[in-house]
XYZ file of C-alpha atoms in Angstrom:
392
model
C 14.370 -29.187 -16.275
C 15.446 -25.737 -15.092
C 18.392 -25.151 -12.817
C 16.455 -22.465 -10.933
C 12.853 -21.302 -10.810
C 12.483 -17.776 -9.427
C 8.974 -17.113 -8.094
C 8.172 -13.400 -8.235
C 9.310 -10.850 -10.803
C 9.787 -7.707 -8.731
C 13.209 -6.077 -8.293
C 14.462 -8.962 -6.146
C 13.302 -11.839 -8.332
C 14.243 -10.129 -11.587
C 17.737 -9.383 -10.264
C 18.226 -12.981 -9.131
C 17.033 -14.317 -12.489
C 19.285 -11.972 -14.454
C 22.377 -12.760 -12.374
C 21.827 -16.509 -12.657
C 21.123 -16.372 -16.399
C 24.259 -14.322 -17.021
C 26.195 -16.987 -15.099
C 25.013 -19.592 -17.592
C 22.247 -21.235 -15.573
C 18.928 -22.313 -17.064
C 16.432 -20.058 -15.271
C 12.672 -19.592 -15.250
C 11.227 -16.333 -13.900
C 7.584 -16.766 -12.889
C 5.710 -13.503 -12.406
C 2.062 -12.814 -11.712
C 2.195 -9.535 -13.699
C -0.369 -6.781 -13.567
C 0.384 -5.845 -9.954
C 2.172 -2.582 -9.164
C 3.565 -2.382 -5.647
C 2.871 0.827 -3.688
C 6.278 2.426 -3.390
C 7.725 5.893 -3.047
C 10.257 4.849 -5.665
C 13.451 6.269 -4.135
C 16.737 4.640 -5.112
C 20.230 5.693 -3.951
C 23.204 6.302 -6.232
C 24.779 3.051 -5.066
C 21.852 1.091 -6.540
C 22.115 2.957 -9.821
C 25.810 2.096 -9.989
C 25.763 -1.467 -8.625
C 22.850 -2.580 -10.816
C 23.570 -0.486 -13.934
C 20.252 1.388 -13.987
C 20.037 3.604 -17.101
C 19.067 7.267 -16.831
C 15.913 6.527 -18.829
C 14.464 4.815 -15.751
C 15.089 7.806 -13.464
C 11.912 9.911 -13.562
C 13.149 12.541 -11.084
C 16.349 13.569 -9.309
C 15.823 14.691 -5.729
C 18.206 17.180 -4.118
C 16.334 17.900 -0.852
C 14.457 15.904 1.776
C 11.923 17.793 3.892
C 10.992 16.415 7.318
C 7.634 17.673 8.641
C 6.673 17.304 12.312
C 3.213 17.036 13.926
C 3.265 20.819 14.592
C 4.251 21.437 10.952
C 7.870 22.207 11.807
C 9.790 21.787 8.548
C 13.434 20.793 8.266
C 14.988 20.764 4.786
C 17.992 18.473 4.444
C 20.092 19.107 1.330
C 21.486 16.084 -0.481
C 25.073 17.070 -1.075
C 27.394 15.565 -3.672
C 24.695 13.575 -5.413
C 20.974 12.988 -5.680
C 18.278 10.483 -4.845
C 16.857 8.889 -7.976
C 13.132 8.253 -8.314
C 11.606 5.415 -10.334
C 8.022 4.494 -11.127
C 7.403 0.839 -10.344
C 4.868 0.628 -13.181
C 7.786 0.888 -15.606
C 10.808 -0.056 -13.479
C 9.750 -3.612 -12.648
C 8.931 -4.601 -16.263
C 12.279 -3.107 -17.321
C 14.076 -5.410 -14.863
C 12.081 -8.438 -16.059
C 12.851 -7.665 -19.696
C 16.518 -7.324 -18.830
C 16.498 -10.728 -17.126
C 14.818 -12.188 -20.195
C 17.439 -10.560 -22.407
C 20.140 -12.230 -20.313
C 18.610 -15.624 -21.086
C 15.961 -16.226 -18.417
C 12.629 -17.713 -19.480
C 9.933 -15.238 -18.410
C 6.583 -16.891 -17.630
C 3.355 -15.240 -16.537
C 1.158 -16.984 -14.017
C 0.198 -17.492 -10.389
C 2.283 -19.692 -8.087
C 0.194 -22.464 -6.510
C 2.465 -24.930 -4.708
C 5.664 -26.944 -4.698
C 5.681 -30.699 -5.190
C 8.621 -33.066 -4.856
C 9.673 -36.490 -6.027
C 12.843 -38.375 -5.170
C 14.976 -36.316 -7.527
C 13.829 -32.694 -7.602
C 11.209 -30.082 -6.668
C 8.530 -28.975 -9.122
C 6.793 -25.586 -9.100
C 3.084 -25.745 -9.948
C 1.534 -22.563 -11.313
C -1.599 -21.435 -13.132
C -0.836 -19.999 -16.556
C -2.277 -16.514 -16.980
C -3.428 -16.963 -20.578
C -4.820 -20.499 -20.544
C -5.814 -20.814 -16.892
C -4.302 -24.289 -16.891
C -1.981 -25.706 -14.242
C 1.583 -26.075 -15.446
C 4.731 -27.597 -13.983
C 8.325 -26.376 -13.783
C 10.810 -29.026 -12.697
C 14.033 -27.603 -11.274
C 16.931 -28.109 -8.893
C 16.483 -25.084 -6.626
C 13.780 -22.458 -6.040
C 14.093 -18.778 -5.127
C 11.002 -17.402 -3.395
C 10.779 -13.693 -4.219
C 7.006 -13.427 -4.054
C 6.798 -10.472 -1.690
C 5.505 -9.884 1.808
C 3.083 -12.582 2.971
C 5.046 -14.870 0.671
C 3.332 -18.166 -0.135
C 6.745 -19.752 -0.619
C 7.964 -18.566 2.786
C 4.767 -19.656 4.503
C 4.923 -23.182 3.096
C 8.680 -23.785 3.093
C 10.590 -21.753 5.701
C 10.246 -21.892 9.509
C 8.216 -18.910 10.810
C 7.959 -17.590 7.266
C 4.418 -16.400 7.972
C 5.214 -14.544 11.208
C 7.006 -11.502 9.880
C 5.819 -8.089 11.231
C 4.693 -5.557 8.634
C 2.951 -2.277 7.961
C 0.313 -1.773 5.304
C 1.396 0.846 2.789
C -1.085 2.728 0.630
C -0.429 5.425 -1.921
C -2.072 7.293 -4.759
C -0.213 8.214 -7.918
C -1.417 11.660 -8.954
C -0.655 14.050 -11.759
C 2.151 16.279 -10.554
C 0.962 19.753 -9.552
C 2.658 22.956 -10.590
C 5.678 23.791 -8.507
C 4.663 25.933 -5.547
C 4.960 26.507 -1.822
C 3.885 22.970 -0.868
C 5.362 21.017 -3.777
C 8.814 20.895 -5.295
C 9.581 18.388 -8.095
C 13.102 17.984 -6.686
C 12.119 17.489 -3.032
C 10.791 14.508 -1.097
C 8.480 15.356 1.807
C 8.321 12.938 4.749
C 5.481 13.620 7.193
C 5.908 12.440 10.783
C 2.416 13.111 12.139
C 0.230 10.769 14.176
C -2.847 12.220 12.492
C -1.579 10.794 9.194
C 0.146 7.658 10.516
C 0.129 6.737 14.221
C 3.187 4.479 13.945
C 4.986 5.166 10.647
C 4.935 8.174 8.312
C 3.341 9.767 5.259
C 5.071 10.974 2.117
C 4.890 13.116 -0.995
C 7.485 11.919 -3.508
C 7.875 13.466 -6.995
C 7.906 11.128 -10.007
C 8.428 13.612 -12.798
C 5.054 14.023 -14.467
C 3.366 12.325 -11.507
C 3.827 12.054 -7.750
C 3.353 9.387 -5.088
C 1.317 10.445 -2.039
C 0.754 7.884 0.685
C 1.313 6.536 4.169
C 1.826 3.311 6.073
C 0.683 1.808 9.363
C 0.779 -1.456 11.236
C -2.255 -0.596 13.362
C -5.531 -2.247 12.447
C -8.542 -0.012 11.955
C -6.683 2.956 10.492
C -8.452 4.234 7.373
C -5.564 4.472 4.921
C -7.586 6.131 2.172
C -8.946 8.761 4.558
C -5.472 9.475 5.925
C -4.096 9.847 2.407
C -6.955 12.164 1.450
C -6.154 14.320 4.478
C -2.480 14.297 3.541
C -3.332 15.438 0.026
C -5.574 18.188 1.379
C -2.877 19.431 3.763
C -0.430 19.733 0.861
C -2.856 21.299 -1.595
C -3.037 18.161 -3.740
C -6.745 17.317 -3.490
C -7.575 18.610 -6.947
C -4.782 16.734 -8.705
C -6.042 13.922 -10.933
C -5.590 10.464 -9.408
C -3.921 8.076 -11.850
C -3.982 4.883 -9.759
C -4.279 3.607 -6.193
C -2.216 0.772 -4.671
C -1.792 -0.935 -1.330
C 0.313 -3.799 0.026
C 2.094 -5.026 3.177
C 5.701 -3.996 3.769
C 7.764 -6.214 6.111
C 9.652 -4.597 8.983
C 12.229 -7.187 10.025
C 14.365 -9.756 8.199
C 13.452 -13.357 8.890
C 15.851 -15.336 11.057
C 16.011 -18.076 8.403
C 15.860 -17.629 4.618
C 16.033 -21.226 3.397
C 14.354 -24.576 4.024
C 17.593 -26.534 4.295
C 17.057 -28.474 1.074
C 16.081 -26.601 -2.097
C 14.416 -23.220 -1.396
C 15.890 -19.820 -0.517
C 14.020 -16.527 -0.048
C 14.797 -13.051 -1.382
C 13.500 -9.493 -1.062
C 10.263 -8.792 0.814
C 9.717 -12.528 1.219
C 12.846 -12.545 3.406
C 11.779 -9.317 5.154
C 14.572 -7.100 3.870
C 12.927 -3.686 4.081
C 14.773 -1.120 6.177
C 13.087 -0.229 9.478
C 12.275 3.437 10.095
C 12.619 4.456 6.437
C 10.703 1.599 4.808
C 13.255 1.631 1.999
C 12.999 -1.577 0.022
C 14.138 -1.413 -3.610
C 17.874 -1.382 -2.955
C 17.689 -4.082 -0.299
C 15.382 -6.186 -2.469
C 17.861 -6.134 -5.337
C 20.758 -6.950 -3.017
C 18.607 -9.765 -1.614
C 18.050 -11.089 -5.116
C 21.771 -10.940 -5.845
C 22.811 -12.846 -2.690
C 20.032 -15.405 -3.281
C 21.432 -15.942 -6.781
C 24.903 -16.369 -5.294
C 23.610 -18.949 -2.819
C 21.650 -20.822 -5.499
C 24.669 -20.882 -7.800
C 26.854 -22.258 -5.001
C 24.260 -24.941 -4.288
C 24.150 -25.932 -7.959
C 27.940 -26.209 -8.018
C 28.499 -28.123 -4.776
C 25.183 -29.889 -4.191
C 25.388 -28.834 -0.528
C 22.065 -27.529 0.791
C 23.991 -25.675 3.495
C 25.225 -23.274 0.819
C 21.714 -21.808 0.612
C 22.472 -20.134 3.964
C 24.933 -17.912 2.110
C 22.113 -15.571 1.077
C 21.324 -14.394 4.589
C 24.959 -14.477 5.724
C 26.157 -12.278 2.864
C 23.298 -9.808 3.295
C 23.669 -9.470 7.053
C 27.434 -9.162 6.866
C 27.042 -5.828 5.113
C 23.661 -4.511 6.276
C 22.935 -5.893 9.754
C 24.245 -2.841 11.626
C 22.271 -0.392 9.485
C 19.088 -2.380 10.107
C 19.772 -2.428 13.855
C 20.289 1.327 14.045
C 17.168 2.062 11.973
C 15.145 -0.350 14.110
C 16.235 1.456 17.269
C 15.259 4.791 15.686
C 11.793 3.548 14.775
C 11.168 2.104 18.223
C 12.417 5.272 19.905
C 10.739 7.982 17.846
C 7.629 6.620 16.142
C 5.607 5.850 19.247
C 4.116 9.306 19.937
C 3.767 12.762 18.396
C 5.934 14.212 21.135
C 8.777 11.925 20.094
C 8.166 12.590 16.414
C 8.497 16.284 17.180
C 11.817 15.654 18.883
C 13.004 13.502 15.986
C 12.378 16.296 13.485
C 14.169 18.694 15.845
C 17.136 16.339 15.869
C 17.170 16.489 12.057
C 18.188 20.155 12.282
C 21.619 19.021 13.406
C 24.247 19.282 10.650
C 26.094 16.163 11.840
C 22.849 14.177 11.735
C 22.091 15.427 8.241
C 25.518 14.647 6.829
C 25.897 11.209 8.378
C 22.308 10.225 7.540
C 22.703 10.913 3.846
C 26.248 9.609 3.634
C 24.880 6.343 5.030
C 21.901 6.437 2.670
C 23.945 7.153 -0.444
C 26.620 4.550 0.343
C 24.436 2.020 2.188
C 26.734 1.629 5.162
C 27.273 3.319 8.509
C 29.933 5.982 8.127
C 32.778 5.482 10.614
C 35.149 8.165 9.370
C 34.109 10.773 11.976
C 33.852 9.158 15.434
C 33.366 12.493 17.245
C 30.338 13.234 15.074
C 28.858 9.858 16.018
C 29.472 10.611 19.707
C 27.824 14.033 19.418
C 24.813 12.536 17.682
C 24.502 9.850 20.346
C 24.529 12.445 23.128
C 22.029 14.692 21.351
C 19.788 11.707 20.659
C 19.833 10.787 24.353
C 19.119 14.380 25.331
C 16.081 14.527 23.041
C 14.691 11.223 24.294
C 15.143 12.208 27.955
C 13.706 15.706 27.319
C 16.900 17.450 28.368
C 16.553 19.471 25.163
C 13.418 21.535 24.599
C 11.483 20.905 21.398
C 11.972 24.573 20.530
C 15.771 24.348 20.668
C 17.242 23.398 17.308
């Protein structure tokens, strides 16, 4: 009998398992293994600090973000007083799972099938990877951290299968030599409807490799063709392709993260990917931590209502950031004209400073109210076309 079974061993599930094991709970971490999520790999300094990520996992340190518009307007935003760390999910996720195992969690490899219940407790049924046999994990509470299109969410949580998402696709390539179109310390974000009609494309350095990809929620878009065109536009067509990956990325947190009895969701399964940016690693790990907190409270009190703590704790700190980013995506991602205006807005020094202060610290910065007012007025002017695209 386990106290907790965590289904899914990505950053969210591994974090939840580690936190619970370090608190003295008997934890099983069930992971499918072998799957590498498509991900640009950017992590902010706050994640590195809050989750004690060693420098050995940081494959690149980014000091500039370049925004590229549909007309190829380029705006370079310096990252002052810090850097954006880059990780490779091929190595980062197993590191987190090993760390959870080192804390005392039992790491199992297999595919989640279903949840059964008797009068006393739930039981997780999974297919063991090595033997192919069905196995059972009796427990007191379950954390579903099995990603977007979560089987746990679909079967256990109201509307768990109705979360909006984009499909992300990227290709990991051998890093080219530094040149005009590639800088190993710069992330390029491409806002161009020819690459993605409703999201964006990217070129993110990973040290000896790089992630090149895009995302879209529109059916019929050829993701591989768009990525090939993105590579060609950046002079990356001849770089050796190491691997290709694709997966859905949720765009909005679910309204409910638990089933009211013995299951709570975390990470992509709960929909905690930031709108507009698509940033997920930090929010996934925070989601795993608050799910662990909720599960621990449930184990202590026996009150199923305590499972609601996961969503409450997360939203208390991050709801406003998600709202602002959602408004940005709805306002600027709908046409190339608006994308052009968004990149123009990024020229503004106040926008640059507040954007990266918020990114680095993971909260809206309230220290300079006049800067917020100026940004709001400029944003309105861009959206209402009071400012020409050529004025920056």
